C-alpha cells in the first residue's frame, strides 16, 4: 500500500483519500445560554469515511452521533450542546480524521455567540 501525498490504495478497487471539505451547518447564529442546540458537521470526500470529533479549545466534546451517507462520501455528525454564558467567544471545532492517509486531518471552527438573560442584581 502506498501513501504518497495522502493518497494510496488499500485494495485494487479502493482509493484512500483524506477529507476534502469540512463544514459546520449553523451559520454563527446567536445562541441563548442554557438552551440546548444541535449543530451539524459534514466531512466530504474521505475514503474510508472520516471519523468526526468535536472540540471546544483543547477539550474534546462528547454527546454527538455520527452517520455515513449511503455512497460513503459524506460523514455527518450531530452535536448536542447546551452553551453557558462562559462559552461566549469560544471556538467550537469540528475535526474530520482519516488515520490511513498522511495529513488526513481537516477541521473547521465557529465562534460561539452566546447571550444570557439579564437578571437584576446579577
PDB file of C-alpha atoms in Angstrom:
ATOM      1  CA  UNK A   1       0.000   0.000   0.000  1.00  0.00           C
ATOM      2  CA  UNK A   2       1.376   3.410  -0.972  1.00  0.00           C
ATOM      3  CA  UNK A   3       0.562   6.562   0.989  1.00  0.00           C
ATOM      4  CA  UNK A   4       2.296   9.058  -1.284  1.00  0.00           C
ATOM      5  CA  UNK A   5       0.821  12.550  -0.957  1.00  0.00           C
ATOM      6  CA  UNK A   6      -2.030  11.352   1.210  1.00  0.00           C
ATOM      7  CA  UNK A   7      -3.419   9.100  -1.499  1.00  0.00           C
ATOM      8  CA  UNK A   8      -2.865   5.381  -1.785  1.00  0.00           C
ATOM      9  CA  UNK A   9      -4.656   2.134  -2.384  1.00  0.00           C
ATOM     10  CA  UNK A  10      -5.683  -0.356   0.243  1.00  0.00           C
ATOM     11  CA  UNK A  11      -7.054  -2.685  -2.432  1.00  0.00           C
ATOM     12  CA  UNK A  12      -7.004  -2.552  -6.211  1.00  0.00           C
ATOM     13  CA  UNK A  13     -10.523  -1.088  -6.329  1.00  0.00           C
ATOM     14  CA  UNK A  14     -10.441   1.257  -3.302  1.00  0.00           C
ATOM     15  CA  UNK A  15      -8.598   4.573  -3.244  1.00  0.00           C
ATOM     16  CA  UNK A  16      -7.631   6.195   0.080  1.00  0.00           C
ATOM     17  CA  UNK A  17      -8.427   9.905   0.284  1.00  0.00           C
ATOM     18  CA  UNK A  18      -8.171  12.484   3.049  1.00  0.00           C
ATOM     19  CA  UNK A  19     -11.227  14.660   3.844  1.00  0.00           C
ATOM     20  CA  UNK A  20     -11.627  17.306   1.140  1.00  0.00           C
ATOM     21  CA  UNK A  21     -14.100  19.613   2.870  1.00  0.00           C
ATOM     22  CA  UNK A  22     -15.401  20.026   6.426  1.00  0.00           C
ATOM     23  CA  UNK A  23     -18.380  22.289   7.113  1.00  0.00           C
ATOM     24  CA  UNK A  24     -20.387  23.256  10.195  1.00  0.00           C
ATOM     25  CA  UNK A  25     -24.045  23.976   9.478  1.00  0.00           C
ATOM     26  CA  UNK A  26     -25.093  26.644  11.970  1.00  0.00           C
ATOM     27  CA  UNK A  27     -24.115  29.984  10.366  1.00  0.00           C
ATOM     28  CA  UNK A  28     -22.838  31.591  13.599  1.00  0.00           C
ATOM     29  CA  UNK A  29     -26.378  32.308  14.771  1.00  0.00           C
ATOM     30  CA  UNK A  30     -26.699  33.814  18.263  1.00  0.00           C
ATOM     31  CA  UNK A  31     -27.383  31.243  20.987  1.00  0.00           C
ATOM     32  CA  UNK A  32     -29.168  31.617  24.306  1.00  0.00           C
ATOM     33  CA  UNK A  33     -27.260  30.438  27.371  1.00  0.00           C
ATOM     34  CA  UNK A  34     -28.506  27.216  28.970  1.00  0.00           C
ATOM     35  CA  UNK A  35     -30.600  26.249  25.941  1.00  0.00           C
ATOM     36  CA  UNK A  36     -29.973  23.009  24.015  1.00  0.00           C
ATOM     37  CA  UNK A  37     -28.820  23.182  20.366  1.00  0.00           C
ATOM     38  CA  UNK A  38     -27.978  20.627  17.698  1.00  0.00           C
ATOM     39  CA  UNK A  39     -25.104  21.536  15.399  1.00  0.00           C
ATOM     40  CA  UNK A  40     -24.216  19.511  12.310  1.00  0.00           C
ATOM     41  CA  UNK A  41     -20.804  18.929  10.777  1.00  0.00           C
ATOM     42  CA  UNK A  42     -20.192  17.291   7.401  1.00  0.00           C
ATOM     43  CA  UNK A  43     -16.906  15.845   6.168  1.00  0.00           C
ATOM     44  CA  UNK A  44     -16.883  15.249   2.429  1.00  0.00           C
ATOM     45  CA  UNK A  45     -14.632  13.145   0.224  1.00  0.00           C
ATOM     46  CA  UNK A  46     -12.735  10.943   2.688  1.00  0.00           C
ATOM     47  CA  UNK A  47     -12.099   7.282   1.817  1.00  0.00           C
ATOM     48  CA  UNK A  48     -12.692   5.438   4.047  1.00  0.00           C
ATOM     49  CA  UNK A  49     -15.250   7.770   5.663  1.00  0.00           C
ATOM     50  CA  UNK A  50     -13.750  10.220   8.162  1.00  0.00           C
ATOM     51  CA  UNK A  51     -14.195   9.955  11.912  1.00  0.00           C
ATOM     52  CA  UNK A  52     -15.566  13.253  13.248  1.00  0.00           C
ATOM     53  CA  UNK A  53     -14.687  14.715  16.643  1.00  0.00           C
ATOM     54  CA  UNK A  54     -15.817  17.972  18.248  1.00  0.00           C
ATOM     55  CA  UNK A  55     -13.628  20.317  20.315  1.00  0.00           C
ATOM     56  CA  UNK A  56     -14.008  23.477  22.384  1.00  0.00           C
ATOM     57  CA  UNK A  57     -10.480  24.775  22.714  1.00  0.00           C
ATOM     58  CA  UNK A  58      -8.350  21.782  23.784  1.00  0.00           C
ATOM     59  CA  UNK A  59     -11.318  19.934  25.287  1.00  0.00           C
ATOM     60  CA  UNK A  60     -12.875  17.109  23.269  1.00  0.00           C
ATOM     61  CA  UNK A  61     -16.667  17.169  23.461  1.00  0.00           C
ATOM     62  CA  UNK A  62     -18.914  14.145  23.679  1.00  0.00           C
ATOM     63  CA  UNK A  63     -22.639  13.802  23.143  1.00  0.00           C
ATOM     64  CA  UNK A  64     -22.596  13.559  19.378  1.00  0.00           C
ATOM     65  CA  UNK A  65     -23.719  10.980  16.858  1.00  0.00           C
ATOM     66  CA  UNK A  66     -22.206  10.085  13.501  1.00  0.00           C
ATOM     67  CA  UNK A  67     -23.576   8.538  10.343  1.00  0.00           C
ATOM     68  CA  UNK A  68     -22.241   7.996   6.836  1.00  0.00           C
ATOM     69  CA  UNK A  69     -24.082   8.604   3.570  1.00  0.00           C
ATOM     70  CA  UNK A  70     -25.116   5.569   1.542  1.00  0.00           C
ATOM     71  CA  UNK A  71     -22.348   6.148  -1.020  1.00  0.00           C
ATOM     72  CA  UNK A  72     -19.754   6.562   1.768  1.00  0.00           C
ATOM     73  CA  UNK A  73     -18.706  10.008   0.524  1.00  0.00           C
ATOM     74  CA  UNK A  74     -20.091  12.101   3.406  1.00  0.00           C
ATOM     75  CA  UNK A  75     -19.675  11.665   7.170  1.00  0.00           C
ATOM     76  CA  UNK A  76     -22.239  13.603   9.214  1.00  0.00           C
ATOM     77  CA  UNK A  77     -22.008  14.304  12.935  1.00  0.00           C
ATOM     78  CA  UNK A  78     -24.688  15.908  15.070  1.00  0.00           C
ATOM     79  CA  UNK A  79     -23.508  17.539  18.310  1.00  0.00           C
ATOM     80  CA  UNK A  80     -25.929  18.367  21.103  1.00  0.00           C
ATOM     81  CA  UNK A  81     -24.613  21.311  23.111  1.00  0.00           C
ATOM     82  CA  UNK A  82     -26.000  23.490  25.892  1.00  0.00           C
ATOM     83  CA  UNK A  83     -23.750  26.562  25.948  1.00  0.00           C
ATOM     84  CA  UNK A  84     -23.279  28.706  29.040  1.00  0.00           C
ATOM     85  CA  UNK A  85     -22.506  32.407  29.133  1.00  0.00           C
ATOM     86  CA  UNK A  86     -18.874  31.458  29.849  1.00  0.00           C
ATOM     87  CA  UNK A  87     -18.748  29.837  26.391  1.00  0.00           C
ATOM     88  CA  UNK A  88     -19.320  33.178  24.631  1.00  0.00           C
ATOM     89  CA  UNK A  89     -16.453  33.865  22.222  1.00  0.00           C
ATOM     90  CA  UNK A  90     -15.014  30.348  22.407  1.00  0.00           C
ATOM     91  CA  UNK A  91     -14.203  28.400  19.240  1.00  0.00           C
ATOM     92  CA  UNK A  92     -16.217  25.245  18.563  1.00  0.00           C
ATOM     93  CA  UNK A  93     -14.279  22.991  16.166  1.00  0.00           C
ATOM     94  CA  UNK A  94     -15.295  20.032  14.060  1.00  0.00           C
ATOM     95  CA  UNK A  95     -12.357  17.777  13.149  1.00  0.00           C
ATOM     96  CA  UNK A  96     -12.520  15.084  10.445  1.00  0.00           C
ATOM     97  CA  UNK A  97      -9.849  12.386  10.613  1.00  0.00           C
ATOM     98  CA  UNK A  98      -8.769   9.655   8.219  1.00  0.00           C
ATOM     99  CA  UNK A  99      -5.892   7.914  10.001  1.00  0.00           C
ATOM    100  CA  UNK A 100      -5.000   5.818   6.949  1.00  0.00           C
ATOM    101  CA  UNK A 101      -3.545   8.743   4.982  1.00  0.00           C
ATOM    102  CA  UNK A 102      -0.796  11.267   5.641  1.00  0.00           C
ATOM    103  CA  UNK A 103      -2.188  14.716   6.503  1.00  0.00           C
ATOM    104  CA  UNK A 104      -5.585  13.064   6.914  1.00  0.00           C
ATOM    105  CA  UNK A 105      -6.972  15.696   9.287  1.00  0.00           C
ATOM    106  CA  UNK A 106      -9.107  18.658   8.297  1.00  0.00           C
ATOM    107  CA  UNK A 107     -11.098  20.894  10.601  1.00  0.00           C
ATOM    108  CA  UNK A 108     -13.255  23.970  10.702  1.00  0.00           C
ATOM    109  CA  UNK A 109     -14.455  26.124  13.571  1.00  0.00           C
ATOM    110  CA  UNK A 110     -17.128  28.600  14.521  1.00  0.00           C
ATOM    111  CA  UNK A 111     -17.050  31.242  17.239  1.00  0.00           C
ATOM    112  CA  UNK A 112     -19.839  30.852  19.790  1.00  0.00           C
ATOM    113  CA  UNK A 113     -22.084  33.884  20.142  1.00  0.00           C
ATOM    114  CA  UNK A 114     -23.880  33.198  23.453  1.00  0.00           C
ATOM    115  CA  UNK A 115     -26.350  35.591  25.044  1.00  0.00           C
ATOM    116  CA  UNK A 116     -27.830  35.331  28.503  1.00  0.00           C
ATOM    117  CA  UNK A 117     -30.923  36.820  30.025  1.00  0.00           C
ATOM    118  CA  UNK A 118     -30.158  39.812  32.222  1.00  0.00           C
ATOM    119  CA  UNK A 119     -31.314  39.423  35.794  1.00  0.00           C
ATOM    120  CA  UNK A 120     -31.467  42.405  38.119  1.00  0.00           C
ATOM    121  CA  UNK A 121     -28.772  42.281  40.754  1.00  0.00           C
ATOM    122  CA  UNK A 122     -26.665  39.726  38.877  1.00  0.00           C
TER     123      UNK A 122
END
